[in-house]
mmCIF file of C-alpha atoms in Angstrom:
data_model
loop_
_atom_site.group_PDB
_atom_site.id
_atom_site.type_symbol
_atom_site.label_atom_id
_atom_site.label_comp_id
_atom_site.label_asym_id
_atom_site.label_seq_id
_atom_site.Cartn_x
_atom_site.Cartn_y
_atom_site.Cartn_z
ATOM 1 C CA UNK U 1 -26.892 -19.987 2.320
ATOM 2 C CA UNK U 2 -24.864 -18.970 5.358
ATOM 3 C CA UNK U 3 -21.246 -17.960 5.016
ATOM 4 C CA UNK U 4 -19.104 -20.410 7.024
ATOM 5 C CA UNK U 5 -16.380 -17.784 7.360
ATOM 6 C CA UNK U 6 -18.690 -15.102 8.710
ATOM 7 C CA UNK U 7 -17.743 -15.671 12.365
ATOM 8 C CA UNK U 8 -14.045 -15.590 11.564
ATOM 9 C CA UNK U 9 -14.423 -12.436 9.483
ATOM 10 C CA UNK U 10 -16.295 -10.788 12.339
ATOM 11 C CA UNK U 11 -13.491 -11.771 14.722
ATOM 12 C CA UNK U 12 -10.946 -10.253 12.350
ATOM 13 C CA UNK U 13 -12.964 -7.042 12.219
ATOM 14 C CA UNK U 14 -12.846 -6.940 16.021
ATOM 15 C CA UNK U 15 -9.049 -6.642 15.914
ATOM 16 C CA UNK U 16 -7.917 -3.038 16.241
ATOM 17 C CA UNK U 17 -4.877 -2.091 14.113
ATOM 18 C CA UNK U 18 -2.359 0.023 15.942
ATOM 19 C CA UNK U 19 -2.793 3.682 14.996
ATOM 20 C CA UNK U 20 0.065 5.617 13.435
ATOM 21 C CA UNK U 21 2.182 7.569 15.880
ATOM 22 C CA UNK U 22 1.697 11.323 16.325
ATOM 23 C CA UNK U 23 4.852 11.946 14.315
ATOM 24 C CA UNK U 24 3.082 10.800 11.155
ATOM 25 C CA UNK U 25 0.204 13.228 11.684
ATOM 26 C CA UNK U 26 2.733 16.002 12.289
ATOM 27 C CA UNK U 27 4.582 15.154 9.057
ATOM 28 C CA UNK U 28 1.318 15.113 7.092
ATOM 29 C CA UNK U 29 0.294 18.377 8.699
ATOM 30 C CA UNK U 30 3.543 19.956 7.568
ATOM 31 C CA UNK U 31 2.838 18.901 3.986
ATOM 32 C CA UNK U 32 -0.856 19.786 3.849
ATOM 33 C CA UNK U 33 -1.047 22.985 5.870
ATOM 34 C CA UNK U 34 -0.167 26.197 4.029
ATOM 35 C CA UNK U 35 2.637 28.121 5.751
ATOM 36 C CA UNK U 36 1.166 30.625 8.204
ATOM 37 C CA UNK U 37 3.621 33.400 7.398
ATOM 38 C CA UNK U 38 2.947 33.093 3.707
ATOM 39 C CA UNK U 39 -0.802 33.126 4.258
ATOM 40 C CA UNK U 40 -0.452 36.390 6.212
ATOM 41 C CA UNK U 41 1.573 37.962 3.437
ATOM 42 C CA UNK U 42 -0.966 36.880 0.850
ATOM 43 C CA UNK U 43 -3.827 38.409 2.823
ATOM 44 C CA UNK U 44 -1.935 41.669 3.375
ATOM 45 C CA UNK U 45 -0.958 42.177 -0.227
ATOM 46 C CA UNK U 46 -3.834 40.598 -2.070
ATOM 47 C CA UNK U 47 -6.153 43.600 -1.842
ATOM 48 C CA UNK U 48 -3.529 45.964 -3.215
ATOM 49 C CA UNK U 49 -2.541 43.720 -6.065
ATOM 50 C CA UNK U 50 -5.956 42.472 -7.040
ATOM 51 C CA UNK U 51 -6.779 45.250 -9.469
ATOM 52 C CA UNK U 52 -3.322 45.307 -11.000
ATOM 53 C CA UNK U 53 -3.313 41.542 -11.393
ATOM 54 C CA UNK U 54 -6.717 41.574 -13.040
ATOM 55 C CA UNK U 55 -5.603 44.237 -15.504
ATOM 56 C CA UNK U 56 -2.397 42.376 -16.255
ATOM 57 C CA UNK U 57 -4.234 39.101 -16.711
ATOM 58 C CA UNK U 58 -6.737 40.712 -19.041
ATOM 59 C CA UNK U 59 -3.906 42.209 -21.072
ATOM 60 C CA UNK U 60 -1.997 38.952 -21.295
ATOM 61 C CA UNK U 61 -4.954 36.775 -22.145
ATOM 62 C CA UNK U 62 -6.449 39.188 -24.645
ATOM 63 C CA UNK U 63 -3.188 40.012 -26.355
ATOM 64 C CA UNK U 64 -1.773 36.493 -26.718
ATOM 65 C CA UNK U 65 -3.353 33.365 -28.104
ATOM 66 C CA UNK U 66 -4.195 30.918 -25.338
ATOM 67 C CA UNK U 67 -1.997 27.845 -25.388
ATOM 68 C CA UNK U 68 -3.479 24.497 -24.407
ATOM 69 C CA UNK U 69 -2.850 23.570 -20.778
ATOM 70 C CA UNK U 70 -0.255 20.917 -20.100
ATOM 71 C CA UNK U 71 -1.718 17.505 -19.309
ATOM 72 C CA UNK U 72 -2.105 16.662 -15.629
ATOM 73 C CA UNK U 73 -1.697 12.979 -15.010
ATOM 74 C CA UNK U 74 -3.309 11.075 -12.155
ATOM 75 C CA UNK U 75 -2.220 7.660 -11.013
ATOM 76 C CA UNK U 76 -4.880 5.100 -11.896
ATOM 77 C CA UNK U 77 -3.131 1.745 -11.422
ATOM 78 C CA UNK U 78 -0.018 0.201 -9.930
ATOM 79 C CA UNK U 79 0.386 -3.501 -10.645
ATOM 80 C CA UNK U 80 2.941 -6.124 -9.789
ATOM 81 C CA UNK U 81 2.981 -9.460 -11.575
ATOM 82 C CA UNK U 82 3.200 -12.722 -9.734
ATOM 83 C CA UNK U 83 6.912 -13.416 -9.171
ATOM 84 C CA UNK U 84 8.561 -16.274 -11.032
ATOM 85 C CA UNK U 85 10.984 -18.063 -8.704
ATOM 86 C CA UNK U 86 13.824 -20.304 -9.854
ATOM 87 C CA UNK U 87 15.797 -22.385 -7.358
ATOM 88 C CA UNK U 88 19.275 -23.579 -8.323
ATOM 89 C CA UNK U 89 21.532 -26.291 -6.936
ATOM 90 C CA UNK U 90 23.282 -25.369 -3.677
ATOM 91 C CA UNK U 91 26.771 -23.988 -4.049
ATOM 92 C CA UNK U 92 29.713 -23.973 -1.671
ATOM 93 C CA UNK U 93 30.917 -20.496 -0.752
ATOM 94 C CA UNK U 94 34.503 -19.407 -0.124
ATOM 95 C CA UNK U 95 34.089 -19.716 3.649
ATOM 96 C CA UNK U 96 32.997 -23.352 3.388
ATOM 97 C CA UNK U 97 29.303 -22.688 4.002
ATOM 98 C CA UNK U 98 26.576 -23.608 1.544
ATOM 99 C CA UNK U 99 23.925 -21.477 -0.060
ATOM 100 C CA UNK U 100 21.191 -21.924 -2.627
ATOM 101 C CA UNK U 101 21.032 -19.390 -5.483
ATOM 102 C CA UNK U 102 17.497 -18.131 -6.057
ATOM 103 C CA UNK U 103 16.375 -16.065 -9.008
ATOM 104 C CA UNK U 104 13.163 -14.019 -8.841
ATOM 105 C CA UNK U 105 11.619 -12.248 -11.830
ATOM 106 C CA UNK U 106 8.594 -9.965 -11.829
ATOM 107 C CA UNK U 107 7.188 -6.935 -13.605
ATOM 108 C CA UNK U 108 5.945 -3.660 -12.142
ATOM 109 C CA UNK U 109 3.539 -1.582 -14.183
ATOM 110 C CA UNK U 110 2.231 1.816 -13.169
ATOM 111 C CA UNK U 111 -0.269 3.740 -15.237
ATOM 112 C CA UNK U 112 -1.248 7.419 -15.169
ATOM 113 C CA UNK U 113 -4.105 9.031 -17.051
ATOM 114 C CA UNK U 114 -5.091 12.548 -18.016
ATOM 115 C CA UNK U 115 -8.882 12.476 -18.122
ATOM 116 C CA UNK U 116 -9.102 15.730 -20.075
ATOM 117 C CA UNK U 117 -6.888 14.704 -22.981
ATOM 118 C CA UNK U 118 -7.531 10.968 -22.648
ATOM 119 C CA UNK U 119 -3.793 10.294 -22.728
ATOM 120 C CA UNK U 120 -1.904 7.677 -20.719
ATOM 121 C CA UNK U 121 1.567 7.236 -19.323
ATOM 122 C CA UNK U 122 2.639 3.660 -18.648
ATOM 123 C CA UNK U 123 5.817 2.789 -16.776
ATOM 124 C CA UNK U 124 6.753 -0.868 -17.282
ATOM 125 C CA UNK U 125 9.727 -2.256 -15.402
ATOM 126 C CA UNK U 126 10.870 -5.850 -15.578
ATOM 127 C CA UNK U 127 12.824 -6.951 -12.489
ATOM 128 C CA UNK U 128 15.332 -9.754 -12.219
ATOM 129 C CA UNK U 129 17.065 -10.445 -8.899
ATOM 130 C CA UNK U 130 19.512 -13.148 -7.944
ATOM 131 C CA UNK U 131 20.210 -13.813 -4.299
ATOM 132 C CA UNK U 132 21.762 -16.494 -2.103
ATOM 133 C CA UNK U 133 19.827 -18.224 0.639
ATOM 134 C CA UNK U 134 22.204 -19.553 3.310
ATOM 135 C CA UNK U 135 21.788 -23.272 4.005
ATOM 136 C CA UNK U 136 22.420 -24.920 7.333
ATOM 137 C CA UNK U 137 24.340 -28.184 7.192
ATOM 138 C CA UNK U 138 24.396 -30.767 9.954
ATOM 139 C CA UNK X 1 -16.753 5.999 7.919
ATOM 140 C CA UNK X 2 -16.899 9.623 6.805
ATOM 141 C CA UNK X 3 -16.920 10.102 3.068
ATOM 142 C CA UNK X 4 -13.566 11.416 1.891
ATOM 143 C CA UNK X 5 -15.256 13.159 -1.052
ATOM 144 C CA UNK X 6 -16.961 15.664 1.218
ATOM 145 C CA UNK X 7 -14.579 15.699 4.199
ATOM 146 C CA UNK X 8 -12.943 19.040 4.833
ATOM 147 C CA UNK X 9 -10.653 18.274 7.733
ATOM 148 C CA UNK X 10 -7.993 15.701 6.956
ATOM 149 C CA UNK X 11 -7.256 15.213 10.661
ATOM 150 C CA UNK X 12 -10.702 13.833 11.420
ATOM 151 C CA UNK X 13 -10.614 11.520 8.407
ATOM 152 C CA UNK X 14 -7.079 10.369 9.203
ATOM 153 C CA UNK X 15 -7.919 9.774 12.867
ATOM 154 C CA UNK X 16 -10.736 7.479 11.783
ATOM 155 C CA UNK X 17 -8.891 5.670 8.992
ATOM 156 C CA UNK X 18 -5.163 6.020 9.694
ATOM 157 C CA UNK X 19 -4.793 2.772 11.643
ATOM 158 C CA UNK X 20 -6.315 0.541 8.978
ATOM 159 C CA UNK X 21 -4.447 2.362 6.182
ATOM 160 C CA UNK X 22 -1.188 1.822 8.017
ATOM 161 C CA UNK X 23 -1.947 -1.888 8.355
ATOM 162 C CA UNK X 24 -2.499 -2.003 4.590
ATOM 163 C CA UNK X 25 0.770 -0.152 3.972
ATOM 164 C CA UNK X 26 2.532 -2.649 6.243
ATOM 165 C CA UNK X 27 1.585 -5.526 3.925
ATOM 166 C CA UNK X 28 3.775 -4.147 1.141
ATOM 167 C CA UNK X 29 6.692 -2.781 3.159
ATOM 168 C CA UNK X 30 9.634 -4.334 4.962
ATOM 169 C CA UNK X 31 9.471 -2.441 8.226
ATOM 170 C CA UNK X 32 7.290 -0.255 10.408
ATOM 171 C CA UNK X 33 9.322 2.817 9.455
ATOM 172 C CA UNK X 34 8.801 2.099 5.760
ATOM 173 C CA UNK X 35 5.063 1.703 6.374
ATOM 174 C CA UNK X 36 4.993 5.140 8.012
ATOM 175 C CA UNK X 37 6.818 6.713 5.074
ATOM 176 C CA UNK X 38 4.501 5.057 2.575
ATOM 177 C CA UNK X 39 1.416 6.073 4.517
ATOM 178 C CA UNK X 40 2.540 9.689 4.681
ATOM 179 C CA UNK X 41 3.345 9.975 0.978
ATOM 180 C CA UNK X 42 0.235 8.103 -0.146
ATOM 181 C CA UNK X 43 -2.156 9.959 2.121
ATOM 182 C CA UNK X 44 -0.849 13.401 1.134
ATOM 183 C CA UNK X 45 -1.185 12.528 -2.565
ATOM 184 C CA UNK X 46 -4.674 11.124 -2.024
ATOM 185 C CA UNK X 47 -5.871 14.099 -0.009
ATOM 186 C CA UNK X 48 -4.401 16.744 -2.309
ATOM 187 C CA UNK X 49 -5.185 15.254 -5.687
ATOM 188 C CA UNK X 50 -7.416 12.195 -5.597
ATOM 189 C CA UNK X 51 -10.119 12.354 -2.966
ATOM 190 C CA UNK X 52 -12.469 14.332 -5.207
ATOM 191 C CA UNK X 53 -12.157 11.865 -8.069
ATOM 192 C CA UNK X 54 -15.195 9.721 -8.806
ATOM 193 C CA UNK X 55 -15.224 6.157 -7.542
ATOM 194 C CA UNK X 56 -14.670 4.374 -4.284
ATOM 195 C CA UNK X 57 -12.298 6.512 -2.152
ATOM 196 C CA UNK X 58 -11.150 3.357 -0.389
ATOM 197 C CA UNK X 59 -9.905 1.908 -3.641
ATOM 198 C CA UNK X 60 -8.236 5.212 -4.542
ATOM 199 C CA UNK X 61 -6.353 5.477 -1.277
ATOM 200 C CA UNK X 62 -5.304 1.817 -1.436
ATOM 201 C CA UNK X 63 -4.021 2.377 -4.973
ATOM 202 C CA UNK X 64 -2.055 5.366 -3.715
ATOM 203 C CA UNK X 65 -0.568 3.286 -0.890
ATOM 204 C CA UNK X 66 0.402 0.474 -3.242
ATOM 205 C CA UNK X 67 2.014 2.920 -5.643
ATOM 206 C CA UNK X 68 4.094 4.506 -2.872
ATOM 207 C CA UNK X 69 5.076 1.089 -1.525
ATOM 208 C CA UNK X 70 6.256 -0.065 -4.970
ATOM 209 C CA UNK X 71 8.254 3.139 -5.392
ATOM 210 C CA UNK X 72 9.896 2.640 -2.017
ATOM 211 C CA UNK X 73 10.730 -0.984 -2.815
ATOM 212 C CA UNK X 74 12.374 0.079 -6.064
ATOM 213 C CA UNK X 75 14.481 2.687 -4.279
ATOM 214 C CA UNK X 76 15.431 0.172 -1.591
ATOM 215 C CA UNK X 77 16.325 -2.425 -4.204
ATOM 216 C CA UNK X 78 18.671 -0.009 -5.849
ATOM 217 C CA UNK X 79 20.376 0.606 -2.508
ATOM 218 C CA UNK X 80 20.623 -2.985 -1.414
ATOM 219 C CA UNK X 81 23.520 -5.056 -2.607
ATOM 220 C CA UNK X 82 22.648 -7.906 -4.904
ATOM 221 C CA UNK X 83 23.268 -10.719 -2.468
ATOM 222 C CA UNK X 84 22.084 -8.996 0.676
ATOM 223 C CA UNK X 85 18.927 -10.381 2.209
ATOM 224 C CA UNK X 86 16.989 -7.441 3.581
ATOM 225 C CA UNK X 87 15.876 -7.809 7.169
ATOM 226 C CA UNK X 88 12.254 -7.606 8.164
ATOM 227 C CA UNK X 89 10.802 -6.754 11.545
ATOM 228 C CA UNK X 90 7.633 -8.726 10.880
ATOM 229 C CA UNK X 91 8.269 -11.148 13.729
ATOM 230 C CA UNK X 92 9.046 -8.558 16.352
ATOM 231 C CA UNK X 93 6.365 -5.911 15.953
ATOM 232 C CA UNK X 94 2.687 -6.285 16.757
ATOM 233 C CA UNK X 95 0.218 -4.889 14.252
ATOM 234 C CA UNK X 96 -2.776 -4.743 16.572
ATOM 235 C CA UNK X 97 -3.697 -3.350 19.941
ATOM 236 C CA UNK X 98 -3.341 -5.946 22.729
ATOM 237 C CA UNK X 99 -6.392 -8.180 23.122
ATOM 238 C CA UNK X 100 -7.608 -9.692 26.398
ATOM 239 C CA UNK X 101 -9.613 -12.356 24.551
ATOM 240 C CA UNK X 102 -7.156 -15.237 23.903
ATOM 241 C CA UNK X 103 -8.959 -16.195 20.694
ATOM 242 C CA UNK X 104 -8.517 -12.692 19.273
ATOM 243 C CA UNK X 105 -4.892 -12.602 20.418
ATOM 244 C CA UNK X 106 -4.280 -15.924 18.676
ATOM 245 C CA UNK X 107 -6.003 -14.615 15.561
ATOM 246 C CA UNK X 108 -3.793 -11.514 15.482
ATOM 247 C CA UNK X 109 -0.664 -13.652 15.698
ATOM 248 C CA UNK X 110 -1.948 -16.176 13.183
ATOM 249 C CA UNK X 111 -2.570 -13.506 10.583
ATOM 250 C CA UNK X 112 1.161 -12.891 10.321
ATOM 251 C CA UNK X 113 1.805 -16.558 9.627
ATOM 252 C CA UNK X 114 -0.280 -16.570 6.459
ATOM 253 C CA UNK X 115 1.503 -16.519 3.110
ATOM 254 C CA UNK X 116 1.826 -12.908 1.968
ATOM 255 C CA UNK X 117 -0.483 -13.392 -1.028
ATOM 256 C CA UNK X 118 -3.286 -14.654 1.218
ATOM 257 C CA UNK X 119 -2.633 -12.117 3.961
ATOM 258 C CA UNK X 120 -2.882 -9.137 1.626
ATOM 259 C CA UNK X 121 -6.287 -10.340 0.404
ATOM 260 C CA UNK X 122 -7.509 -10.657 4.001
ATOM 261 C CA UNK X 123 -6.235 -7.207 4.935
ATOM 262 C CA UNK X 124 -7.687 -5.563 1.827
ATOM 263 C CA UNK X 125 -11.081 -7.193 2.405
ATOM 264 C CA UNK X 126 -11.381 -6.666 6.152
ATOM 265 C CA UNK X 127 -9.548 -3.394 6.712
ATOM 266 C CA UNK X 128 -9.629 -2.033 3.165
ATOM 267 C CA UNK X 129 -13.364 -2.708 2.819
ATOM 268 C CA UNK X 130 -12.765 -3.783 -0.762
ATOM 269 C CA UNK X 131 -14.787 -6.327 -2.725
ATOM 270 C CA UNK X 132 -13.127 -9.279 -4.432
ATOM 271 C CA UNK X 133 -13.517 -7.403 -7.727
ATOM 272 C CA UNK X 134 -11.684 -4.390 -6.294
ATOM 273 C CA UNK X 135 -9.021 -6.588 -4.686
ATOM 274 C CA UNK X 136 -8.479 -8.257 -8.043
ATOM 275 C CA UNK X 137 -8.006 -4.836 -9.631
ATOM 276 C CA UNK X 138 -5.473 -3.823 -6.995
ATOM 277 C CA UNK X 139 -3.418 -7.001 -7.204
ATOM 278 C CA UNK X 140 -3.843 -7.736 -10.933
ATOM 279 C CA UNK X 141 -5.524 -11.046 -10.256
ATOM 280 C CA UNK X 142 -9.008 -12.305 -11.078
ATOM 281 C CA UNK X 143 -11.814 -11.901 -8.536
ATOM 282 C CA UNK X 144 -12.031 -15.702 -8.387
ATOM 283 C CA UNK X 145 -8.367 -15.925 -7.447
ATOM 284 C CA UNK X 146 -8.884 -13.308 -4.754
ATOM 285 C CA UNK X 147 -11.855 -15.240 -3.381
ATOM 286 C CA UNK X 148 -9.887 -18.467 -3.481
ATOM 287 C CA UNK X 149 -7.002 -16.919 -1.533
ATOM 288 C CA UNK X 150 -9.523 -15.645 0.998
ATOM 289 C CA UNK X 151 -10.942 -19.157 1.499
ATOM 290 C CA UNK X 152 -7.486 -20.684 1.929
ATOM 291 C CA UNK X 153 -6.643 -17.950 4.419
ATOM 292 C CA UNK X 154 -9.810 -18.573 6.432
ATOM 293 C CA UNK X 155 -9.052 -22.305 6.587
ATOM 294 C CA UNK X 156 -5.492 -21.660 7.700
ATOM 295 C CA UNK X 157 -6.549 -19.124 10.331
ATOM 296 C CA UNK X 158 -9.187 -21.472 11.696
ATOM 297 C CA UNK X 159 -6.653 -24.302 11.957
ATOM 298 C CA UNK X 160 -4.062 -22.094 13.555
ATOM 299 C CA UNK X 161 -6.206 -20.480 16.237
ATOM 300 C CA UNK X 162 -7.743 -23.840 17.115
ATOM 301 C CA UNK X 163 -4.263 -25.282 17.643
ATOM 302 C CA UNK X 164 -3.081 -22.248 19.616
ATOM 303 C CA UNK X 165 -6.093 -22.026 21.898
ATOM 304 C CA UNK X 166 -5.743 -25.739 22.731
ATOM 305 C CA UNK X 167 -2.025 -25.474 23.597
#
């Protein structure tokens, strides 16, 4: 069976989204690249401290009981429920114009997981917003 | 597309995928500037912590984008006054490179006119390379609902570009 939407999907794929500006790449670069000065310091001092650090680490880990590592959570899901919209009767505002109150309710749920300990963190947030939509009167 | 699992240089991967990721971010943000912020935060998190995780890297990066977009919306909601209607630059900014083909140009404009719930399914399928199952996971809807929204969107796009190209 042929897909009737195939031609349209191919046309959509032919559209070229605008690329992010160079400023975004620069901002990402600043966050991902290790600082050059710090890298130089690390290289200069690492040889001298390597032996001392190894001895210290051996002392610490052999002398003290090893505590379990803290859990490291990774985001696994971020969900938003379908919003529930309530429209109310139009109201007259103080300036004589009219507006319709609208109430929107939805829930946001984000979930993190630590694969090692099989533990989860779930952040559930119900949202309830009331706003006024201006109405034009003729 | 290069596999993010094995990619070493983020610049090459971002150069290849940044445009479509930004379009995805734009579906859940109120402005171009917000989309940039979301893309930056989500990409850095994905590259530092998530790209080596098992599974489809596309789905992982889309999840990261959605998470950042929801966080930004929450922060913006706290700032905005209760009655204020937040402005949106959706009508004034083009999402795609200019097209000489009038049918493609009409298609690019028509995409914006779709209801948001249909448009996000189209963007996730075409530029997110996600299946209906994966789209359902992202949006907390069933795969059948995702497929149904896709069909409605295709019908609407077909109607719209036919009308525009005959004007």
